[in-house]
Short mmCIF file of C-alpha atoms in Angstrom, two decimals:
data_model
loop_
_atom_site.label_atom_id
_atom_site.label_comp_id
_atom_site.label_asym_id
_atom_site.label_seq_id
_atom_site.Cartn_x
_atom_site.Cartn_y
_atom_site.Cartn_z
CA MET C 1 76.51 -58.52 -14.24
CA ARG C 2 78.67 -61.58 -13.72
CA VAL C 3 81.94 -62.39 -15.35
CA GLU C 4 83.29 -65.83 -15.36
CA GLY C 5 86.65 -67.22 -16.39
CA LEU C 6 87.03 -64.38 -19.07
CA HIS C 7 90.50 -64.55 -21.37
CA LYS C 8 91.38 -62.41 -24.37
CA SER C 9 94.25 -62.47 -26.57
CA PHE C 10 95.12 -60.37 -29.49
CA GLY C 11 97.42 -63.01 -31.37
CA GLU C 12 99.89 -64.44 -29.29
CA LEU C 13 99.55 -61.62 -26.39
CA GLU C 14 97.26 -62.43 -23.70
CA VAL C 15 95.60 -59.57 -22.22
CA LEU C 16 92.92 -60.85 -19.96
CA LYS C 17 93.84 -64.27 -18.06
CA GLY C 18 90.96 -65.74 -16.29
CA ILE C 19 88.48 -62.84 -14.86
CA ASP C 20 86.02 -63.39 -12.30
CA PHE C 21 83.64 -61.06 -10.55
CA THR C 22 80.23 -59.48 -10.42
CA VAL C 23 78.59 -56.33 -10.36
CA ARG C 24 75.16 -56.15 -8.17
CA PRO C 25 72.51 -53.94 -8.76
CA GLY C 26 73.13 -50.37 -7.56
CA GLU C 27 76.66 -51.18 -7.01
CA VAL C 28 79.68 -48.94 -8.11
CA VAL C 29 82.67 -50.97 -8.97
CA CYS C 30 85.90 -49.05 -9.89
CA VAL C 31 88.85 -50.75 -11.74
CA ILE C 32 92.22 -49.52 -11.05
CA GLY C 33 95.65 -50.46 -12.23
CA PRO C 34 98.58 -49.56 -14.48
CA SER C 35 98.40 -48.87 -17.81
CA GLY C 36 98.64 -52.13 -19.84
CA SER C 37 96.96 -54.24 -17.47
CA GLY C 38 93.76 -54.98 -19.17
CA LYS C 39 91.27 -52.82 -17.51
CA SER C 40 89.79 -51.05 -20.89
CA THR C 41 90.19 -54.52 -22.58
CA LEU C 42 87.83 -56.17 -19.65
CA LEU C 43 85.50 -52.94 -19.91
CA ARG C 44 85.09 -53.75 -23.67
CA CYS C 45 84.60 -57.20 -23.25
CA VAL C 46 81.59 -56.89 -20.85
CA ASN C 47 79.15 -55.58 -23.78
CA LEU C 48 80.99 -57.38 -26.23
CA LEU C 49 82.95 -54.26 -28.39
CA GLU C 50 85.87 -57.02 -28.01
CA GLU C 51 84.76 -60.90 -28.24
CA PRO C 52 86.45 -62.71 -25.50
CA THR C 53 88.82 -65.68 -26.33
CA ALA C 54 86.89 -67.95 -23.41
CA GLY C 55 84.64 -67.22 -20.68
CA THR C 56 81.03 -66.13 -20.07
CA VAL C 57 79.36 -62.76 -19.41
CA ALA C 58 75.82 -62.33 -18.30
CA LEU C 59 73.60 -59.59 -17.39
CA SER C 60 70.62 -59.76 -15.24
CA GLY C 61 70.59 -63.86 -16.37
CA THR C 62 71.05 -63.30 -19.97
CA GLU C 63 74.24 -64.69 -21.37
CA LEU C 64 75.70 -62.00 -23.79
CA THR C 65 78.52 -64.56 -24.80
CA ASP C 66 76.14 -67.23 -25.87
CA PRO C 67 76.50 -67.21 -29.89
CA ASP C 68 72.57 -67.23 -30.03
CA VAL C 69 71.75 -64.29 -28.12
CA ASP C 70 70.47 -61.03 -29.81
CA ILE C 71 73.56 -58.87 -28.91
CA ASP C 72 72.25 -55.61 -29.89
CA ARG C 73 68.95 -56.12 -27.88
CA VAL C 74 71.23 -56.86 -24.81
CA ARG C 75 73.32 -53.59 -25.37
CA ARG C 76 70.59 -51.36 -25.30
CA ARG C 77 70.51 -52.16 -21.45
CA ILE C 78 74.17 -51.37 -21.08
CA GLY C 79 75.38 -47.38 -21.43
CA MET C 80 79.17 -46.85 -22.15
CA VAL C 81 81.02 -43.45 -21.89
CA PHE C 82 84.59 -43.62 -23.62
CA GLN C 83 87.63 -41.43 -23.19
CA SER C 84 87.46 -39.37 -25.92
CA PHE C 85 83.28 -38.36 -26.22
CA ASN C 86 82.39 -39.62 -29.58
CA LEU C 87 79.70 -37.41 -30.36
CA PHE C 88 78.41 -37.14 -33.74
CA PRO C 89 80.07 -33.79 -34.70
CA HIS C 90 77.54 -32.71 -37.58
CA LEU C 91 74.38 -33.11 -35.17
CA SER C 92 73.50 -30.48 -32.28
CA VAL C 93 73.96 -31.52 -28.59
CA LEU C 94 70.19 -32.74 -28.31
CA ASP C 95 70.25 -34.74 -31.80
CA ASN C 96 73.20 -36.59 -30.28
CA LEU C 97 70.83 -37.39 -27.47
CA THR C 98 67.32 -38.22 -29.68
CA ILE C 99 69.13 -40.45 -32.69
CA ALA C 100 69.71 -43.51 -30.91
CA GLN C 101 66.68 -43.18 -28.97
CA ARG C 102 64.50 -42.88 -32.42
CA ARG C 103 66.27 -45.28 -34.51
CA VAL C 104 66.95 -47.91 -31.66
CA LEU C 105 64.16 -47.76 -28.91
CA GLY C 106 61.51 -46.55 -31.61
CA ARG C 107 60.64 -43.60 -29.65
CA THR C 108 59.06 -40.74 -31.08
CA LYS C 109 60.79 -37.45 -31.96
CA ASP C 110 58.95 -35.35 -29.03
CA GLU C 111 59.44 -38.11 -26.74
CA ALA C 112 63.08 -38.51 -27.44
CA ARG C 113 63.47 -34.75 -26.85
CA ARG C 114 61.72 -34.75 -23.74
CA ILE C 115 63.82 -37.57 -22.45
CA GLY C 116 67.02 -35.93 -23.89
CA ARG C 117 66.34 -32.57 -22.17
CA ALA C 118 65.57 -34.26 -18.81
CA ASN C 119 69.29 -35.69 -18.94
CA LEU C 120 70.92 -32.56 -20.31
CA ARG C 121 69.38 -30.90 -17.07
CA ARG C 122 70.62 -33.85 -15.02
CA VAL C 123 74.16 -33.38 -16.15
CA GLY C 124 74.27 -29.58 -16.07
CA VAL C 125 74.17 -28.79 -19.44
CA SER C 126 70.57 -28.27 -20.72
CA GLU C 127 71.65 -24.70 -21.97
CA LYS C 128 73.72 -26.37 -24.48
CA GLU C 129 70.99 -28.31 -26.37
CA SER C 130 71.40 -26.60 -29.73
CA ALA C 131 75.12 -26.37 -29.81
CA TYR C 132 77.26 -28.81 -31.74
CA PRO C 133 80.11 -30.78 -30.16
CA ALA C 134 82.90 -28.48 -31.43
CA GLN C 135 81.49 -25.40 -29.61
CA LEU C 136 81.51 -27.40 -26.32
CA SER C 137 84.57 -27.66 -23.81
CA GLY C 138 85.91 -31.27 -22.95
CA GLY C 139 84.16 -31.49 -20.02
CA GLN C 140 80.75 -30.31 -21.41
CA GLN C 141 81.39 -32.88 -24.26
CA GLN C 142 81.77 -35.75 -21.75
CA ARG C 143 78.72 -34.74 -19.62
CA VAL C 144 76.58 -34.55 -22.94
CA ALA C 145 78.20 -38.20 -23.68
CA ILE C 146 77.20 -39.35 -20.11
CA ALA C 147 73.78 -37.96 -21.01
CA ARG C 148 73.19 -39.78 -24.21
CA ALA C 149 74.18 -42.87 -22.64
CA LEU C 150 71.51 -42.26 -19.70
CA SER C 151 68.96 -41.52 -22.31
CA MET C 152 68.85 -45.10 -23.29
CA GLU C 153 67.83 -45.93 -19.75
CA PRO C 154 70.59 -48.32 -19.39
CA GLU C 155 70.84 -51.01 -16.36
CA LEU C 156 74.61 -50.70 -16.53
CA MET C 157 76.69 -47.82 -17.05
CA LEU C 158 80.34 -48.66 -18.06
CA PHE C 159 82.66 -45.75 -17.90
CA ASP C 160 86.57 -46.02 -19.38
CA GLU C 161 88.73 -43.67 -17.77
CA PRO C 162 86.12 -40.58 -18.87
CA THR C 163 88.22 -37.86 -17.26
CA SER C 164 91.72 -38.96 -18.96
CA ALA C 165 91.26 -36.60 -21.66
CA LEU C 166 90.08 -33.76 -19.73
CA ASP C 167 92.20 -30.50 -18.57
CA PRO C 168 92.60 -30.95 -14.74
CA GLU C 169 90.11 -28.07 -14.25
CA LEU C 170 87.42 -29.83 -15.84
CA VAL C 171 87.78 -33.20 -14.28
CA GLY C 172 85.79 -31.95 -11.30
CA ASP C 173 82.52 -31.45 -13.00
CA VAL C 174 82.57 -34.94 -14.71
CA LEU C 175 83.29 -36.63 -11.41
CA ALA C 176 80.43 -34.48 -9.72
CA VAL C 177 77.72 -36.00 -12.37
CA MET C 178 79.19 -39.61 -12.07
CA ARG C 179 78.78 -38.87 -7.98
CA ARG C 180 75.18 -37.82 -8.57
CA LEU C 181 74.38 -41.21 -10.67
CA ALA C 182 76.00 -43.27 -7.82
CA ASP C 183 73.78 -41.51 -5.05
CA GLU C 184 70.99 -42.17 -7.35
CA GLY C 185 71.57 -45.77 -7.26
CA MET C 186 72.71 -46.46 -10.90
CA THR C 187 74.80 -49.76 -11.34
CA MET C 188 78.10 -48.39 -12.67
CA MET C 189 81.83 -50.08 -13.48
CA VAL C 190 84.49 -47.20 -13.80
CA VAL C 191 87.95 -47.71 -15.01
CA THR C 192 89.62 -44.63 -13.62
CA HIS C 193 92.89 -43.29 -12.23
CA GLU C 194 91.38 -41.07 -9.98
CA MET C 195 91.85 -42.46 -6.59
CA SER C 196 89.58 -39.69 -4.76
CA PHE C 197 86.86 -40.44 -6.62
CA ALA C 198 87.24 -44.33 -6.30
CA ARG C 199 87.98 -43.82 -2.51
CA GLU C 200 84.70 -41.59 -1.94
CA VAL C 201 82.11 -43.22 -4.19
CA ALA C 202 82.84 -46.86 -4.88
CA ASP C 203 81.30 -49.48 -3.15
CA ARG C 204 84.27 -52.04 -4.45
CA VAL C 205 87.55 -51.63 -5.79
CA VAL C 206 89.23 -53.76 -8.12
CA PHE C 207 92.83 -53.72 -8.63
CA MET C 208 94.18 -55.21 -11.96
CA ASP C 209 97.74 -56.13 -13.34
CA GLY C 210 99.04 -58.18 -15.73
CA GLY C 211 95.74 -59.13 -17.07
CA VAL C 212 94.45 -60.75 -13.63
CA ILE C 213 92.58 -59.39 -10.48
CA VAL C 214 94.96 -59.19 -7.67
CA GLU C 215 93.28 -57.59 -5.07
CA GLU C 216 89.31 -56.38 -4.83
CA GLY C 217 87.43 -55.31 -1.85
CA PRO C 218 86.03 -52.06 -0.38
CA PRO C 219 88.01 -49.11 -0.81
CA THR C 220 88.70 -48.55 2.96
CA ARG C 221 90.94 -51.72 2.35
CA VAL C 222 92.26 -51.64 -1.11
CA ILE C 223 92.95 -48.17 -1.31
CA GLY C 224 93.54 -47.69 2.50
CA ASP C 225 95.04 -50.91 3.69
CA PRO C 226 96.10 -52.89 0.64
CA GLN C 227 97.16 -56.52 1.28
CA HIS C 228 99.35 -57.04 -1.59
CA GLN C 229 103.01 -55.49 -2.17
CA ARG C 230 101.82 -54.49 -6.10
CA THR C 231 99.02 -52.78 -5.04
CA ARG C 232 100.83 -50.92 -2.55
CA THR C 233 103.70 -50.11 -4.95
CA PHE C 234 101.00 -48.93 -7.61
CA LEU C 235 99.27 -46.78 -4.81
CA SER C 236 102.21 -45.17 -3.68
CA ARG C 237 103.32 -43.99 -7.01
CA VAL C 238 99.90 -42.67 -8.30
CA LEU C 239 99.10 -41.05 -4.62
CA ASP C 240 102.63 -39.66 -4.34
CA PRO C 241 104.38 -39.70 -7.72
CA ALA C 242 107.34 -37.55 -6.26
CA ALA C 243 108.16 -40.74 -4.01
CA ALA C 244 109.10 -43.03 -6.82
CA SER C 245 112.87 -43.00 -7.85
CA VAL C 246 113.81 -42.20 -11.69
CA THR C 247 115.13 -45.32 -12.20
CA GLU C 248 111.89 -47.20 -10.99
CA ALA C 249 109.71 -44.88 -12.86
CA GLY C 250 111.22 -45.02 -15.82
CA THR C 251 111.40 -49.04 -15.77
CA GLU C 252 107.79 -49.11 -15.04
CA ALA C 253 106.87 -46.75 -17.52
CA GLU C 254 109.01 -48.68 -20.11
CA ALA C 255 107.15 -51.67 -19.28
CA GLU C 256 103.87 -50.15 -19.39
CA ALA C 257 104.51 -48.68 -23.00
CA GLU C 258 105.70 -51.97 -24.35
CA ALA C 259 102.50 -53.83 -23.02
CA GLU C 260 100.14 -51.10 -24.58
CA THR C 261 102.05 -51.00 -27.88
CA GLY C 262 101.85 -54.80 -28.29
CA ALA C 263 98.29 -54.97 -27.26
CA ALA C 264 97.56 -52.01 -30.03
CA ALA C 265 99.51 -53.70 -32.47
CA THR C 266 97.86 -57.24 -32.06
CA GLU C 267 94.30 -55.90 -31.63
CA GLY C 268 94.79 -54.07 -35.13
CA ASP C 269 95.86 -56.94 -36.70
CA ALA C 270 92.92 -58.90 -35.25
CA LEU C 271 90.59 -56.19 -36.44
CA ARG C 272 92.08 -55.82 -39.97
CA GLY C 273 91.82 -59.91 -40.17
#
């Protein structure tokens, strides 16, 4: 995947201010940064859930931002896992995995079920195929969501803070699945606050702040020996929250909340328009 000169604005609020980067086949790229820095917006622009204001996004030579591209066809090659699972509550686990295979890819019911069951085994919840989402824990729902995305056999997997809505004791199960996918060679772009995962699994870490990429490189450098003061400040507060003073923490939290509120409001106006 190649992103060049990517900008995104919601009304007068510019959330992305010129992003350039690539994700190579088989690479795991973790995007880190404070709330309101543009991480999730970047991820949503990659598969055009949000339409960029300017710039280009290309996957394996196909430009997604070309007005003439069949975006639905290209999206079949990109899997996405959201924070809030987004499973169909009225469908069983297995039906959640087969509906898109049958309607979008044209697979038969038997073929879709075979692939769905294989991916449920892959994420460790095969015994839940007849259950409904409300009968599952948050961690199980997220693993089902990952299995659903994998059942479409994507070239690229996007993860938008996949553990942020989970109880701490359930985070490890989801991260273990993602580690296995990385070991299998899956190309992945992961927005995350899990620094241990980024340190251990990522081939490259991208630190964003204020809508720009501040620093990127291998995790040993970006997390272990950051070159920019803003990166160092962010990591010191994430890795050792107690070290930040009350005044500093409060100021930063207020700034991030204001950015998030502004983005949500302008995004809502844009969608309603």
